[in-house]
Short mmCIF file of C-alpha atoms and ligand atoms in Angstrom, two decimals:
data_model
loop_
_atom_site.label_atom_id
_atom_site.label_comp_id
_atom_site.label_asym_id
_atom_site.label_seq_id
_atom_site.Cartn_x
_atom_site.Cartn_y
_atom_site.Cartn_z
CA UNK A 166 109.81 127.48 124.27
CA UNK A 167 106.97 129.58 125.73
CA UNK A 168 105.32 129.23 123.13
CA UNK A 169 105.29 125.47 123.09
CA UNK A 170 104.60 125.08 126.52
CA UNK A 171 101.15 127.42 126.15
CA UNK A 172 99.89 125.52 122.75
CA UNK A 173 100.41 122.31 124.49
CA UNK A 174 97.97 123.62 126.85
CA UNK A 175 95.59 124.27 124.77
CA UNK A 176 92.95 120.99 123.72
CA UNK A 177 92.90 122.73 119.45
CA UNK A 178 96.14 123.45 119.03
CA UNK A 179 96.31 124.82 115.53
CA UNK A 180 97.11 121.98 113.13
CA UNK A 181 100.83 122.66 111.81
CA UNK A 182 99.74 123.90 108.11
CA UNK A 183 98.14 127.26 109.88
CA UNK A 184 101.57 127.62 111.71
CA UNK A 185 103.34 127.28 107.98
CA UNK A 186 101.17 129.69 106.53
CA UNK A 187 101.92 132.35 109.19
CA UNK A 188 105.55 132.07 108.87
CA UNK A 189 105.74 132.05 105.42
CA UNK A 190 103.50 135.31 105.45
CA UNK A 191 106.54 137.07 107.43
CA UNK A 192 108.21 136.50 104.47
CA UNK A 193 106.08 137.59 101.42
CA UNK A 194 102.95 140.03 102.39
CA UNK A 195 99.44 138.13 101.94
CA UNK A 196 97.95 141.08 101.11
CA UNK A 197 99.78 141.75 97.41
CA UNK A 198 97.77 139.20 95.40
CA UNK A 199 98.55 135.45 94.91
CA UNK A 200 102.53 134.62 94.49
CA UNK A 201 102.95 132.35 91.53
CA UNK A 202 105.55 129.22 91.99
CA UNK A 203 108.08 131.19 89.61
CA UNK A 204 106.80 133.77 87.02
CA UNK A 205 108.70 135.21 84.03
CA UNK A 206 110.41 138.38 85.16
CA UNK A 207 110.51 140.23 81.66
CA UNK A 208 112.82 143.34 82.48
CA UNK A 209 115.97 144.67 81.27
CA UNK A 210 116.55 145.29 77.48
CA UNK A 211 114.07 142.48 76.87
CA UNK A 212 111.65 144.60 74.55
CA UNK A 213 114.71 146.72 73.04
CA UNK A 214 116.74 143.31 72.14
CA UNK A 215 112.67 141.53 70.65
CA UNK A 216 112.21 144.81 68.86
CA UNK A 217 115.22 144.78 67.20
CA UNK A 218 114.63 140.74 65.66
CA UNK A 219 110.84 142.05 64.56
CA UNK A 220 112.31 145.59 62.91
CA UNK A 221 114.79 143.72 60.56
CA UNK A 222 113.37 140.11 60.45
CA UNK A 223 115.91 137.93 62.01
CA UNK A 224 113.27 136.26 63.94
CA UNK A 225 114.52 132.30 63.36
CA UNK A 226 116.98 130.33 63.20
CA UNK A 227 120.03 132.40 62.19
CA UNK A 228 121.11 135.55 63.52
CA UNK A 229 123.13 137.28 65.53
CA UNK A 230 121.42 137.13 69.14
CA UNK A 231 121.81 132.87 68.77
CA UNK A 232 125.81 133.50 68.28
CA UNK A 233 125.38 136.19 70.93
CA UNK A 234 123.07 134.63 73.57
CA UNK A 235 125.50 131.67 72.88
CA UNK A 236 128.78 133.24 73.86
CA UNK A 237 127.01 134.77 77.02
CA UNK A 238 126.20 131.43 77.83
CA UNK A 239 129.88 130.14 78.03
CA UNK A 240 130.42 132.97 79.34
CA UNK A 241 127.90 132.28 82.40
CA UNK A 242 129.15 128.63 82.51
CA UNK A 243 132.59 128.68 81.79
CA UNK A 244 132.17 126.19 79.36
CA UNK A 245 134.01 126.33 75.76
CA UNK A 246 131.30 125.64 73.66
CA UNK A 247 127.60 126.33 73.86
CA UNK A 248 124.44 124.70 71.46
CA UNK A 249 121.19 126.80 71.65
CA UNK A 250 118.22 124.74 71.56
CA UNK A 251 114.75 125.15 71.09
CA UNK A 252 114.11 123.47 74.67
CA UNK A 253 115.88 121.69 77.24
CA UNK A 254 114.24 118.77 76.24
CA UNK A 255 115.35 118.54 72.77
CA UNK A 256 119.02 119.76 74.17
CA UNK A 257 118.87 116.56 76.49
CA UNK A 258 117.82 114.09 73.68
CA UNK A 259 120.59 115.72 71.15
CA UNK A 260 123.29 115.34 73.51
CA UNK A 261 122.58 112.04 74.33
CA UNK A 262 122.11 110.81 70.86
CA UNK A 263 125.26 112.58 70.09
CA UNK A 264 126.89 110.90 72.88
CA UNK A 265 126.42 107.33 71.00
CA UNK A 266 122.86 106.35 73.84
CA UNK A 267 121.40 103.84 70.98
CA UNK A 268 118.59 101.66 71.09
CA UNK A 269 119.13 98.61 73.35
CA UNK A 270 121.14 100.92 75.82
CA UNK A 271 120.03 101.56 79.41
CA UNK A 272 120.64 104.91 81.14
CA UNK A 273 121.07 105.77 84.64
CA UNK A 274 118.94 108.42 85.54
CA UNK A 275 116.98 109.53 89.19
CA UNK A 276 113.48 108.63 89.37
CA UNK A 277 113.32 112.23 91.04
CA UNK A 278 112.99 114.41 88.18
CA UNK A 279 111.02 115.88 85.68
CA UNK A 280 109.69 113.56 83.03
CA UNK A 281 111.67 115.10 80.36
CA UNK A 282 115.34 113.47 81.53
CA UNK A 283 114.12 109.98 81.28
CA UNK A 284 111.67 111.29 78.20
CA UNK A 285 115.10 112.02 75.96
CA UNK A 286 116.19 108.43 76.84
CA UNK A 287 113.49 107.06 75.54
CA UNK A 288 113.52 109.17 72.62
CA UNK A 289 117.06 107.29 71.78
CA UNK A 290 115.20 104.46 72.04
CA UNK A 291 117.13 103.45 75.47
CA UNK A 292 115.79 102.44 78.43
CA UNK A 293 115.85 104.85 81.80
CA UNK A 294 117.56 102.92 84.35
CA UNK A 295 116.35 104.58 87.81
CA UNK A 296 118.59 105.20 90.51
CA UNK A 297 118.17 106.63 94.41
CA UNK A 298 118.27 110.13 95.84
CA UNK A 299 119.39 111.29 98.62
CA UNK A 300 117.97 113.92 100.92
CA UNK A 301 120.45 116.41 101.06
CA UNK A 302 120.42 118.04 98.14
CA UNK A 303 117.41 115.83 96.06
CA UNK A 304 119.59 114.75 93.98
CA UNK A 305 121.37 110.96 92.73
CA UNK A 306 123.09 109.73 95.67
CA UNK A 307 126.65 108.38 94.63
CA UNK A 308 127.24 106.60 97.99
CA UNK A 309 124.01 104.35 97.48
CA UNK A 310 124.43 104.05 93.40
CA UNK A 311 127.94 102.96 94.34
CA UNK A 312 126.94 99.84 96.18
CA UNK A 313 124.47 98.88 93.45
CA UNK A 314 126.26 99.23 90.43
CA UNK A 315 128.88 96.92 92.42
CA UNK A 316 126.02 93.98 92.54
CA UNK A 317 124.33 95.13 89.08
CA UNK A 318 127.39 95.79 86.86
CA UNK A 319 129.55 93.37 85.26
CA UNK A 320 132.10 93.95 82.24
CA UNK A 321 132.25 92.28 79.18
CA UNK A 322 134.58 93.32 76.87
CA UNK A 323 135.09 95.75 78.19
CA UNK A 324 131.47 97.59 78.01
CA UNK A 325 129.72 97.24 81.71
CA UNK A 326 126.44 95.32 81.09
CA UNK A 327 123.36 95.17 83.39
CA UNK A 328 123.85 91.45 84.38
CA UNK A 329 120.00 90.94 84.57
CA UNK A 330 119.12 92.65 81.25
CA UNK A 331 122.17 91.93 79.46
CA UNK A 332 122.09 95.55 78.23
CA UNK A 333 124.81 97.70 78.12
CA UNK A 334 124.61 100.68 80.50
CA UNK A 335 125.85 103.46 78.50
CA UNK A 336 125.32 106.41 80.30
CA UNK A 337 124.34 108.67 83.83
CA UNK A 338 122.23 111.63 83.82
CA UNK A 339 122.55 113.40 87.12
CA UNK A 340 120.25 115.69 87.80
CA UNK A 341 120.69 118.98 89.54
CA UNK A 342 117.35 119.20 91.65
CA UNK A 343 115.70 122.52 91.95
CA UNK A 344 119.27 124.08 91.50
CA UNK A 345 121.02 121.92 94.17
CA UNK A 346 124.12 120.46 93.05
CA UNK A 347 124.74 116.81 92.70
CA UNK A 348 127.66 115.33 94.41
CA UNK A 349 129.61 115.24 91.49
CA UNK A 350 133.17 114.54 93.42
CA UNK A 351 131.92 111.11 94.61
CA UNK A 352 130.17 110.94 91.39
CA UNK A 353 132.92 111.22 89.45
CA UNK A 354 134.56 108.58 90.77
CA UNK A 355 131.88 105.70 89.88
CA UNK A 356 131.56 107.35 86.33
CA UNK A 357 135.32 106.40 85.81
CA UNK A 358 134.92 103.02 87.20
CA UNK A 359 132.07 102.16 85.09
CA UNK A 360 133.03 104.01 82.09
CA UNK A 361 129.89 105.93 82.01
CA UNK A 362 128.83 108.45 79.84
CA UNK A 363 128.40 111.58 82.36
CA UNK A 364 125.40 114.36 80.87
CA UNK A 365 124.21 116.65 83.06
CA UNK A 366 120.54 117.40 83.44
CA UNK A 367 121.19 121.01 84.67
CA UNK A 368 117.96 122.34 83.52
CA UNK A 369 117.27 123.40 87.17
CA UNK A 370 120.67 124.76 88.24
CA UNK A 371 121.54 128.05 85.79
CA UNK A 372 124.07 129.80 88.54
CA UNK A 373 124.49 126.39 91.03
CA UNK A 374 128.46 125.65 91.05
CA UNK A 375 130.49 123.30 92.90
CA UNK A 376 133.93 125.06 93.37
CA UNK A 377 134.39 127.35 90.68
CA UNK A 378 132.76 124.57 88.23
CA UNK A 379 129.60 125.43 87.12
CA UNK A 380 126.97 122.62 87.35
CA UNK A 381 126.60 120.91 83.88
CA UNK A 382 130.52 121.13 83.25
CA UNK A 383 131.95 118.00 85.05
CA UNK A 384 131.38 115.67 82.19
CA UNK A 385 130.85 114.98 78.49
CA UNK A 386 127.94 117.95 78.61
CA UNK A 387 125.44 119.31 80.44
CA UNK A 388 122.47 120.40 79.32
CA UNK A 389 120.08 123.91 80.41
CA UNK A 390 116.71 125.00 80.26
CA UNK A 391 114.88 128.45 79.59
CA UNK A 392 111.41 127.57 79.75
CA UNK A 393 109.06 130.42 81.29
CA UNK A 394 109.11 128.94 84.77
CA UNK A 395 112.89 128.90 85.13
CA UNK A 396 115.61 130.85 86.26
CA UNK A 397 115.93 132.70 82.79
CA UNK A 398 113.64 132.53 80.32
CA UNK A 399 114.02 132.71 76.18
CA UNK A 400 110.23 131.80 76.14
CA UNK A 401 110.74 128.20 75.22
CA UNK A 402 114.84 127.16 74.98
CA UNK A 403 117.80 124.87 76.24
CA UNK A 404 120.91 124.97 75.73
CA UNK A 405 124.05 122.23 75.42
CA UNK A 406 127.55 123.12 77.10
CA UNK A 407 130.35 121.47 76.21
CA UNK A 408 134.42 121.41 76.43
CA UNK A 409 134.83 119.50 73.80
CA UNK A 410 135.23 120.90 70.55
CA UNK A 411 134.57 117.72 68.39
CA UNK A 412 131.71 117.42 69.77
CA UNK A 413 130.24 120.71 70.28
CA UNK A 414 130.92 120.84 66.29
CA UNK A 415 128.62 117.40 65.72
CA UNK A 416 125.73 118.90 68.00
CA UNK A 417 126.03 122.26 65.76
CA UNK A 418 125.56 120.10 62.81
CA UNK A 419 122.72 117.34 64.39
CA UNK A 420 120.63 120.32 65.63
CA UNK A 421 120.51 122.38 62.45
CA UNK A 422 118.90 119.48 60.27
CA UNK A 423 122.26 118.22 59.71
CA UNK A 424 123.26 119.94 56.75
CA UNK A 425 126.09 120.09 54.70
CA UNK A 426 127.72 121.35 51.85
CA UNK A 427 128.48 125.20 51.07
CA UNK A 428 124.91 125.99 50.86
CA UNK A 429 124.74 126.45 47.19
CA UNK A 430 122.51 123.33 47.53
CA UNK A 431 120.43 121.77 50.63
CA UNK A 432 122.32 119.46 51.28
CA UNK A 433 122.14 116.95 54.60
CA UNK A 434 124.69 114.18 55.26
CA UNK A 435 122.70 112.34 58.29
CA UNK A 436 119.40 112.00 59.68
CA UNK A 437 119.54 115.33 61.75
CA UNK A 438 117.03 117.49 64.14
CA UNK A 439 115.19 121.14 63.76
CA UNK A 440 116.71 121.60 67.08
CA UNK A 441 118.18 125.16 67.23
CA UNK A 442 117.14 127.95 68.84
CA UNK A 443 115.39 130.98 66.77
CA UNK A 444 116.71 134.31 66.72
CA UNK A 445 113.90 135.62 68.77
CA UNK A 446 113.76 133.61 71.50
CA UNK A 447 117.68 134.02 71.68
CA UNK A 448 117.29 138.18 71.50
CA UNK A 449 115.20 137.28 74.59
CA UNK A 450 117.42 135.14 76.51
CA UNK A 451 120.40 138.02 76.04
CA UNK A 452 117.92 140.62 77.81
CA UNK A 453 117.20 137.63 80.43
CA UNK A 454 121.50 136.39 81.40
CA UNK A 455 121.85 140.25 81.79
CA UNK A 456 119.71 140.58 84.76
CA UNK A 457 121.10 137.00 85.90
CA UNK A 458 123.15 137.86 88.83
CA UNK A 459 120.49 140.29 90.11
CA UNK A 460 118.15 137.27 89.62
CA UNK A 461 120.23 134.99 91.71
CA UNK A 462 120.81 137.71 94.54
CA UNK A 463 116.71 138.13 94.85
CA UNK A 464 116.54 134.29 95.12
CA UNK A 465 119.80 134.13 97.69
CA UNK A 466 117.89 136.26 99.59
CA UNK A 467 114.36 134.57 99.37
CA UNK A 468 116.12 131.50 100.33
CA UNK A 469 117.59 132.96 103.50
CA UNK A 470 114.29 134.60 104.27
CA UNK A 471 112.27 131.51 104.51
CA UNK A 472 114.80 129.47 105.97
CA UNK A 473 114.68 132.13 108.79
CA UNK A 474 111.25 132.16 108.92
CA UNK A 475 110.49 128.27 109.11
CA UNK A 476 113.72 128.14 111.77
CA UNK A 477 112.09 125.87 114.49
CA UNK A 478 108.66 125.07 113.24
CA UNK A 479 108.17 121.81 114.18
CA UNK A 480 107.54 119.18 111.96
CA UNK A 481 108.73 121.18 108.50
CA UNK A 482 112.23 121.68 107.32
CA UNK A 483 114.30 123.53 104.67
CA UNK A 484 116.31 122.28 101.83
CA UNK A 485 119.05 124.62 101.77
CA UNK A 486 122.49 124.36 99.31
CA UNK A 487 124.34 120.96 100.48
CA UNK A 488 127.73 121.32 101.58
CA UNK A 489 129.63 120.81 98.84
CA UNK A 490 128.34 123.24 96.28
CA UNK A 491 126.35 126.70 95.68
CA UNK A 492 122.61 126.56 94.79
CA UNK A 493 120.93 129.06 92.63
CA UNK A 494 117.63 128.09 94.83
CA UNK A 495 115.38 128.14 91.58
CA UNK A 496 112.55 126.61 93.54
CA UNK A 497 112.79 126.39 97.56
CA UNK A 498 111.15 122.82 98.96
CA UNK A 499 110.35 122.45 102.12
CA UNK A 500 109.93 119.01 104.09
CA UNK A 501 107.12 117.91 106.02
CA UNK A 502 106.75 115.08 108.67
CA UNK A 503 104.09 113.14 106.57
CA UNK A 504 102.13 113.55 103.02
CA UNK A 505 99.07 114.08 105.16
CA UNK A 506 100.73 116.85 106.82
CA UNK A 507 102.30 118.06 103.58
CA UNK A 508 98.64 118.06 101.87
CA UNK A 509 97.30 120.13 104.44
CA UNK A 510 100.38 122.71 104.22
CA UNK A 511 99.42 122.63 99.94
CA UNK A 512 95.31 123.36 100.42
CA UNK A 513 96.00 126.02 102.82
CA UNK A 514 98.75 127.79 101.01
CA UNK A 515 97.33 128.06 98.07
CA UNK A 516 94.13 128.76 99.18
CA UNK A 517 95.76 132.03 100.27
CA UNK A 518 97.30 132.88 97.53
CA UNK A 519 101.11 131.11 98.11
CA UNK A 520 100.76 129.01 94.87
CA UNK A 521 103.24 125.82 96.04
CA UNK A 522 102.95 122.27 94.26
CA UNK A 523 103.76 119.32 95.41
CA UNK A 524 107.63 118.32 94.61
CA UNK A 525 108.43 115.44 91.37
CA UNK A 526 106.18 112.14 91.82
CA UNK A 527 108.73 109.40 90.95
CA UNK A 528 108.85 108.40 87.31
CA UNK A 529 108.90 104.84 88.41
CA UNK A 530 104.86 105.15 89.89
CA UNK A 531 104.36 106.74 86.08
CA UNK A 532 102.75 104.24 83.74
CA UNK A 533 105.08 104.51 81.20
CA UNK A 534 107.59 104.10 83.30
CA UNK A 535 106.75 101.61 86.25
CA UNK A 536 108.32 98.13 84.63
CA UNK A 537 111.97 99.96 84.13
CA UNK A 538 114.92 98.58 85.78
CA UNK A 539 115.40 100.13 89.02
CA UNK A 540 117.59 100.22 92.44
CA UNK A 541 115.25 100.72 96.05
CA UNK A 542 113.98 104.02 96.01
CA UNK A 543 112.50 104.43 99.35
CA UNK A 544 114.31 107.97 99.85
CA UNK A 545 112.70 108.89 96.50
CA UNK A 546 109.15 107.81 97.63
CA UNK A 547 110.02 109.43 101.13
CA UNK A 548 111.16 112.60 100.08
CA UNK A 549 108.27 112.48 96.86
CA UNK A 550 105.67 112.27 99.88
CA UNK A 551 106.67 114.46 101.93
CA UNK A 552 108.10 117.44 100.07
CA UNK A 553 106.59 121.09 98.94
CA UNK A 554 107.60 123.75 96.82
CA UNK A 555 107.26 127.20 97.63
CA UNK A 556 106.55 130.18 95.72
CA UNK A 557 110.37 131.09 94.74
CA UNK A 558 110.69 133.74 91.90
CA UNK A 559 113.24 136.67 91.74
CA UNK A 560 110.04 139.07 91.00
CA UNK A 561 108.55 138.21 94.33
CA UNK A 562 107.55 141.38 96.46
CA UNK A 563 109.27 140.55 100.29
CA UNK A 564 107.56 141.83 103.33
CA UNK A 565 109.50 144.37 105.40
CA UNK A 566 111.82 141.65 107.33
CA UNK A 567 111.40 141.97 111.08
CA UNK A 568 114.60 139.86 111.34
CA UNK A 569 117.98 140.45 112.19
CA UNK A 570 119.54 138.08 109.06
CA UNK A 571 118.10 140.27 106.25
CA UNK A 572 120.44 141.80 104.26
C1 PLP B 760 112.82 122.10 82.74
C2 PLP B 760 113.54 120.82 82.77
C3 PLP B 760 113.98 120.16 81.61
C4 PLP B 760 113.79 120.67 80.21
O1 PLP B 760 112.58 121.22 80.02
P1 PLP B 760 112.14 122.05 78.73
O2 PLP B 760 110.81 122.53 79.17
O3 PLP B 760 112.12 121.12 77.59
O4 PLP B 760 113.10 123.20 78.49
C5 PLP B 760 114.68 118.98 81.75
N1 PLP B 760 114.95 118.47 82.96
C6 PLP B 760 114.56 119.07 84.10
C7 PLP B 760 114.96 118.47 85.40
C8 PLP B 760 113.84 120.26 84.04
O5 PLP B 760 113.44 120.85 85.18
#
């Protein structure tokens, strides 16, 4: 309080970015080179496990680290079942294809996302459908989709139809933000009621539960990514989980070019994908899931070291976990009082060395995107304005903590 009393004393009181970029440099050293957003951390058995494909050729799409990297995945999850994918993307667009999302169909999806969610929509030839966020965790807010699916919605028999399109609305794709769980109680709920289609965009959220329910398990599937900037990495990779055996069996069988027969002759029975994972990039991924839960402790710990250090700094606060679930923190965002104030927090961060990026411009304000069907998204725009990223890898070096909450 001292402290405020002196700056306000002062005519140039440093502008709020400088005070951002002092706290955050309690936290990771300036002095040890720039820290990328989130860098691969390529450790463990990773070169014994890529060795081993290259020494006896199992480098695509059969072998034994898929079946492997896909039972540590269940595993992980909990789930029964578990599809390797080449990428999240392709694991999104399978499951909803799988899931019956047809052309004609719209798709209720946050406009707070990565490009690639409403992308796989598309893709089925649907149309993304946006709905609001909310600014607890980032993610779709139930409470608000509630009231607008009440007005929006009407049944005919027995399919819910968007009463303005006339299109049927097949299907939700929550998305867990940055590894912050959706609501998926209240959620749940308005799924039932509208006999959506529930698939899980939990891309971000590798090690994010609600409960002892692992995010991407509260519906039909959920779908994860291992791209080089997430949590784990295979390289380039996804994955589909699943409880349902039926279907788990069709996304097998749509993801490996849809073939059939004993494989005395190529045979296919449908108009499939070249969706599964290679060997390689799976020998990879089983190196990466058994550092995981070191992975997730470094991050814990990052998390609770910048939320520490930003504690009080006027005008900027933390997205932590919200209260009804466990984040896996995969990238920390912090929230400024306006964009301008948010820009200036970007320049000067990066310009010494803290690479951050600004968090997901809506899909709506995309081009190919800005004439879809859509709920008010001011919190979207808001939060899209005002929020930053920080520099949030496991690898990261930390600075000797002069606080008391370190662990
Ligand atoms: C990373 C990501 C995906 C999938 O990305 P790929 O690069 O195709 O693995 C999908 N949705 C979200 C929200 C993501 O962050």
């Amino acid at each position: 309080m001292s402290d405020q009393t002196l700056g306000s004393l002062v005519e140039t009181a440093p502008p709020k970015g400088q005070n951002i970029l002092e706290r955050i440099s309690t936290v990771l050293s300036p002095h040890d080179g720039p820290h990328p957003l989130h860098a691969p951390e390529i450790d463990g058995n990773a070169w014994d496990y890529v060795k081993d494909c290259l020494d006896t050729g199992w480098v695509s799409s059969v072998g034994k680290w898929v079946d492997r990297f896909e039972d540590m995945i269940t595993q992980t999850t909990g789930a029964r079942h578990a599809i390797a994918t080449v990428n999240g993307t392709a694991a999104l667009h399978a499951a909803l294809y799988a899931a019956g999302v047809r052309p004609g169909d719209e798709v209720l999806v946050p406009s707070f996302t990565f490009v690639a969610t409403a992308n796989a929509i598309h893709y089925c030839g649907a149309t993304p459908h946006f709905v609001e966020c909310e600014a607890q965790s980032l993610g779709l807010d139930p409470a608000a989709l509630d009231q607008y699916l009440d007005m929006t919605l009407t049944c005919r028999d027995g399919q819910f139809v968007n009463r303005h399109t006339d299109a049927p609305v097949r299907a939700i794709v929550p998305v867990h933000c940055y590894g912050h769980p959706v609501n998926m109680e209240l959620l749940r709920g308005i799924v039932a009621r509208y006999n959506l289609t529930l698939i899980e965009d939990a891309a971000e959220s590798l090690g994010s539960f609600i409960g002892d329910c692992h995010t991407g398990r509260f519906g039909r599937a959920g779908v994860l990514s291992f791209n080089g900037n997430k949590t784990i990495t295979t390289g380039g990779g996804g994955a589909i989980i699943t409880d349902d055996e039926l279907f788990a069996r069709r996304l097998r069988h749509l993801t490996t070019t849809a073939r059939a027969g004993d494989g005395t002759e190529l045979i296919h029975d449908a108009v499939g994908f070249n969706y599964r994972m290679p060997n390689l990039n799976a020998a990879l991924g089983c190196a990466q899931l058994e550092t995981l839960d070191s992975k997730l402790k470094s991050k814990q710990i990052l998390a609770a070291r910048y939320a520490d250090a930003l504690e009080g700094l006027e005008g900027v606060s933390t997205v932590t976990h919200p209260k009804w679930g466990r984040s896996n923190y995969w990238l920390n965002a912090v929230l400024f009082e306006t964009q301008q104030a948010r820009n200036a927090a970007f320049s000067e961060l990066n310009e010494a060395g803290y690479q951050c990026r600004a968090v997901w411009t809506p899909l709506h304000h995309m081009p190919m995107y800005c004439d879809n069907p859509r709920m008010g998204l001011s919190v979207t725009e808001d939060l899209s304005a005002r929020g930053l990223l920080l520099p949030s890898g496991a690898g990261l070096p930390l600075s000797e903590a002069s606080s008391s909450t370190d662990r």
